[in-house]
């Protein structure tokens, strides 16, 4: 059974930092492209970034609102995905989901249950 | 940055009716377009990938079409469990940035 379990969310002050983790199991983590997606309260979905598999170069891409502040990394030995968030702003308040892109292998993707990050003074 | 515009913002239909949702891209995304369904309190679920391929386990009443800049999600006959918010997402290779549309809320009439 595929599982993605996010952790690390919480309350942080503007300008602060937070690191989210996503523990993955039940699939070939090393071959999966992984994403972070967020959803502000009552709003739509926003893609936060992606890291390719090591075999595809392990490179990362980010949209403009988080580029230079957020960093995605992965630990193959722990099958864990990370999102390091620095210089947090109030507009970063959202539920953060990690996703595993298994479309090529299984014609589907998987999402975690999400972790809430609240940026407030 | 590629912008996706979904229409309508809200669609009010009855069970058994046909639903047609639109997604327009600001520039060509070829066929790299996906559709998601999200119900309250749940993570999104992938319905369609590469514009017209149903994801694993998705009922045949869901279908996707289009290429380039104009895409459509069709639900042939609405079931009560289909009332939800639907998002399109582009996954073009260049620029290598995924973006979501703002969503269409499908509500019971």
Coordinates of C-alpha atoms in Angstrom, one line a residue:
Chain A
X1 CA 0.0 0.0 0.0
X2 CA 1.3 3.4 -1.0
X3 CA 1.6 5.9 1.9
X4 CA 2.8 9.5 2.0
X5 CA 2.8 10.9 5.5
X6 CA 3.6 14.6 5.9
X7 CA 4.9 16.1 9.1
X8 CA 6.5 19.3 10.4
X9 CA 3.7 21.7 10.0
X10 CA 2.8 24.3 12.7
X11 CA 2.7 27.9 13.6
X12 CA 5.7 30.1 12.6
X13 CA 6.2 33.9 12.7
X14 CA 6.7 35.9 9.5
X15 CA 10.4 35.7 8.4
X16 CA 10.8 32.3 10.1
X17 CA 11.7 28.9 8.8
X18 CA 10.1 25.5 8.8
X19 CA 11.0 22.1 7.3
X20 CA 8.3 19.7 6.2
X21 CA 8.9 16.0 5.8
X22 CA 7.1 13.4 3.7
X23 CA 7.7 9.8 4.6
X24 CA 7.0 7.6 1.6
X25 CA 6.4 3.8 1.4
X26 CA 4.9 1.2 -0.8
X27 CA 6.4 2.2 -4.1
X28 CA 9.8 2.7 -5.7
X29 CA 10.6 6.1 -4.2
X30 CA 13.9 6.4 -6.1
X31 CA 12.1 6.3 -9.4
X32 CA 9.4 8.8 -8.6
X33 CA 9.2 12.4 -9.4
X34 CA 7.9 14.1 -6.2
X35 CA 6.0 17.4 -5.8
X36 CA 4.8 19.7 -3.1
X37 CA 1.3 21.3 -3.6
X38 CA -0.3 23.7 -1.2
X39 CA -3.8 25.0 -0.6
X40 CA -4.6 28.2 1.4
X41 CA -7.7 28.0 3.5
X42 CA -10.8 28.1 1.2
X43 CA -8.6 28.6 -1.9
X44 CA -7.5 26.6 -4.8
X45 CA -4.4 24.4 -5.4
X46 CA -1.0 25.9 -5.9
X47 CA 2.0 23.9 -7.1
X48 CA 5.0 24.6 -4.9
X49 CA 7.8 22.7 -6.6
X50 CA 9.1 19.4 -7.9
X51 CA 12.2 17.2 -7.6
X52 CA 12.9 14.7 -10.3
X53 CA 14.1 11.2 -9.5
X54 CA 17.9 10.7 -9.1
X55 CA 17.9 8.7 -12.3
X56 CA 16.4 11.7 -14.1
X57 CA 18.9 14.1 -12.7
X58 CA 17.3 14.9 -9.3
X59 CA 16.8 18.5 -10.4
X60 CA 14.3 20.9 -8.9
X61 CA 11.9 23.5 -10.2
X62 CA 9.9 26.1 -8.4
X63 CA 7.3 28.7 -9.3
X64 CA 8.1 32.4 -8.9
X65 CA 6.2 32.9 -5.5
X66 CA 8.6 30.5 -3.7
X67 CA 11.7 30.4 -5.8
X68 CA 14.7 31.4 -3.7
X69 CA 12.9 30.8 -0.4
X70 CA 11.8 27.2 -0.6
X71 CA 14.1 24.2 -1.3
X72 CA 13.0 20.6 -2.0
X73 CA 15.3 17.7 -1.3
X74 CA 15.0 13.9 -1.0
X75 CA 16.8 11.2 1.0
X76 CA 16.7 7.9 -0.9
X77 CA 18.0 6.0 2.2
X78 CA 15.1 7.2 4.3
X79 CA 12.6 7.4 1.3
X80 CA 11.7 10.8 2.6
X81 CA 10.9 14.1 0.8
X82 CA 11.6 17.4 2.4
X83 CA 10.5 21.0 1.9
X84 CA 12.7 23.6 3.5
X85 CA 10.8 26.9 3.8
X86 CA 12.7 30.1 4.7
X87 CA 11.7 33.8 4.9
X88 CA 8.1 32.7 5.4
X89 CA 5.3 35.1 4.6
X90 CA 1.7 35.2 5.8
X91 CA 0.6 34.3 2.3
X92 CA 2.4 31.0 2.7
X93 CA -0.2 29.9 5.2
X94 CA -1.7 26.7 3.7
X95 CA -2.1 22.9 3.9
X96 CA 0.9 21.4 2.2
X97 CA 0.6 18.2 0.4
X98 CA 3.4 16.0 -1.0
X99 CA 2.6 14.0 -4.1
X100 CA 4.2 11.1 -5.9
X101 CA 4.0 11.1 -9.7
X102 CA 3.6 7.4 -10.7
X103 CA 1.7 8.2 -13.9
X104 CA 4.3 6.4 -16.1
X105 CA 4.4 3.3 -13.9
X106 CA 0.8 3.1 -12.6
X107 CA -1.3 5.7 -14.5
X108 CA -2.0 7.5 -11.2
X109 CA -0.4 9.7 -8.6
X110 CA -0.6 9.6 -4.8
X111 CA -1.2 12.4 -2.3
X112 CA -0.5 12.6 1.4
X113 CA -3.1 13.8 3.9
X114 CA -1.5 17.3 4.1
X115 CA 0.1 19.3 6.9
X116 CA -1.0 22.8 8.0
X117 CA 1.5 25.6 8.0
X118 CA 0.3 28.8 9.6
X119 CA 2.5 31.9 9.3
X120 CA 1.3 34.6 11.8
X121 CA 2.7 37.0 14.3
Chain B
X1 CA 4.4 31.5 -16.8
X2 CA 1.5 29.6 -18.3
X3 CA -1.8 30.6 -16.9
X4 CA -4.8 28.3 -16.9
X5 CA -8.3 29.7 -17.0
X6 CA -11.2 27.4 -16.0
X7 CA -14.8 28.0 -16.9
X8 CA -17.4 28.3 -15.6
X9 CA -16.5 29.1 -12.0
X10 CA -19.6 27.3 -10.8
X11 CA -21.7 24.8 -12.7
X12 CA -25.2 23.8 -11.3
X13 CA -26.5 20.6 -12.7
X14 CA -28.7 17.6 -11.6
X15 CA -27.7 14.0 -11.2
X16 CA -28.0 12.2 -14.6
X17 CA -27.1 15.3 -16.6
X18 CA -24.0 15.8 -18.6
X19 CA -21.3 18.1 -17.3
X20 CA -18.8 20.0 -19.5
X21 CA -15.9 21.8 -17.9
X22 CA -13.4 23.9 -19.8
X23 CA -9.7 24.8 -19.2
X24 CA -7.9 27.2 -21.4
X25 CA -4.1 27.7 -21.4
X26 CA -2.3 31.1 -22.1
X27 CA 0.0 29.2 -24.4
X28 CA 0.3 25.7 -25.8
X29 CA 0.9 22.9 -23.4
X30 CA 0.6 20.3 -26.1
X31 CA -1.3 17.4 -24.4
X32 CA 0.3 17.9 -20.9
X33 CA -2.9 18.6 -19.2
X34 CA -4.4 16.8 -16.2
X35 CA -7.7 17.0 -14.4
X36 CA -8.3 16.6 -10.6
X37 CA -11.4 16.2 -8.5
X38 CA -11.4 17.5 -4.9
X39 CA -14.0 16.9 -2.3
X40 CA -14.2 18.9 1.0
X41 CA -11.6 17.8 3.5
X42 CA -9.9 15.4 1.1
X43 CA -6.8 15.5 -1.0
X44 CA -7.3 15.9 -4.7
X45 CA -7.7 12.8 -6.9
X46 CA -6.2 12.5 -10.4
X47 CA -8.9 11.8 -13.0
X48 CA -7.3 12.4 -16.4
X49 CA -3.7 12.8 -17.5
X50 CA -2.1 13.8 -20.8
X51 CA -5.4 15.4 -21.7
X52 CA -7.4 12.2 -22.5
X53 CA -6.1 9.3 -20.5
X54 CA -8.2 8.1 -17.5
X55 CA -6.2 7.5 -14.4
X56 CA -6.3 4.1 -12.7
X57 CA -9.7 3.3 -11.2
X58 CA -11.5 6.3 -12.7
X59 CA -15.0 5.5 -14.0
X60 CA -15.6 5.6 -17.8
X61 CA -18.2 8.4 -17.4
X62 CA -15.2 10.8 -17.0
X63 CA -13.4 11.7 -20.3
X64 CA -11.0 14.4 -21.3
X65 CA -10.2 16.0 -24.7
X66 CA -8.3 18.8 -26.3
X67 CA -4.7 19.8 -27.1
X68 CA -2.7 22.9 -27.4
X69 CA -4.6 25.6 -25.4
X70 CA -8.2 24.3 -25.1
X71 CA -9.2 21.3 -23.0
X72 CA -12.5 19.8 -21.8
X73 CA -13.5 17.5 -19.0
X74 CA -16.8 15.7 -19.7
X75 CA -18.8 13.8 -17.2
X76 CA -21.4 11.9 -19.2
X77 CA -24.0 11.3 -16.6
X78 CA -23.6 12.8 -13.2
X79 CA -23.6 10.6 -10.1
X80 CA -24.3 12.1 -6.6
X81 CA -20.6 11.6 -5.7
X82 CA -19.4 13.7 -8.6
X83 CA -20.4 17.0 -7.1
X84 CA -17.0 18.5 -6.1
X85 CA -14.4 21.0 -7.2
X86 CA -12.4 20.2 -10.4
X87 CA -9.0 21.6 -11.2
X88 CA -6.9 21.4 -14.4
X89 CA -3.1 21.3 -14.2
X90 CA -0.6 21.8 -16.9
X91 CA 2.6 19.9 -17.0
X92 CA 4.5 21.3 -19.9
X93 CA 8.1 20.5 -20.4
X94 CA 9.1 24.1 -21.0
X95 CA 9.0 26.1 -19.0
X96 CA 9.2 23.1 -16.5
X97 CA 6.6 24.6 -14.2
X98 CA 3.3 23.0 -13.3
X99 CA 0.3 25.3 -12.7
X100 CA -3.3 24.7 -11.7
X101 CA -6.4 26.5 -12.9
X102 CA -8.5 28.3 -10.3
X103 CA -11.1 25.5 -10.2
X104 CA -14.7 24.8 -11.2
X105 CA -17.2 24.0 -8.5
X106 CA -19.8 21.5 -9.7
X107 CA -22.8 21.8 -7.5
X108 CA -26.2 20.1 -7.3
X109 CA -29.0 22.1 -8.8

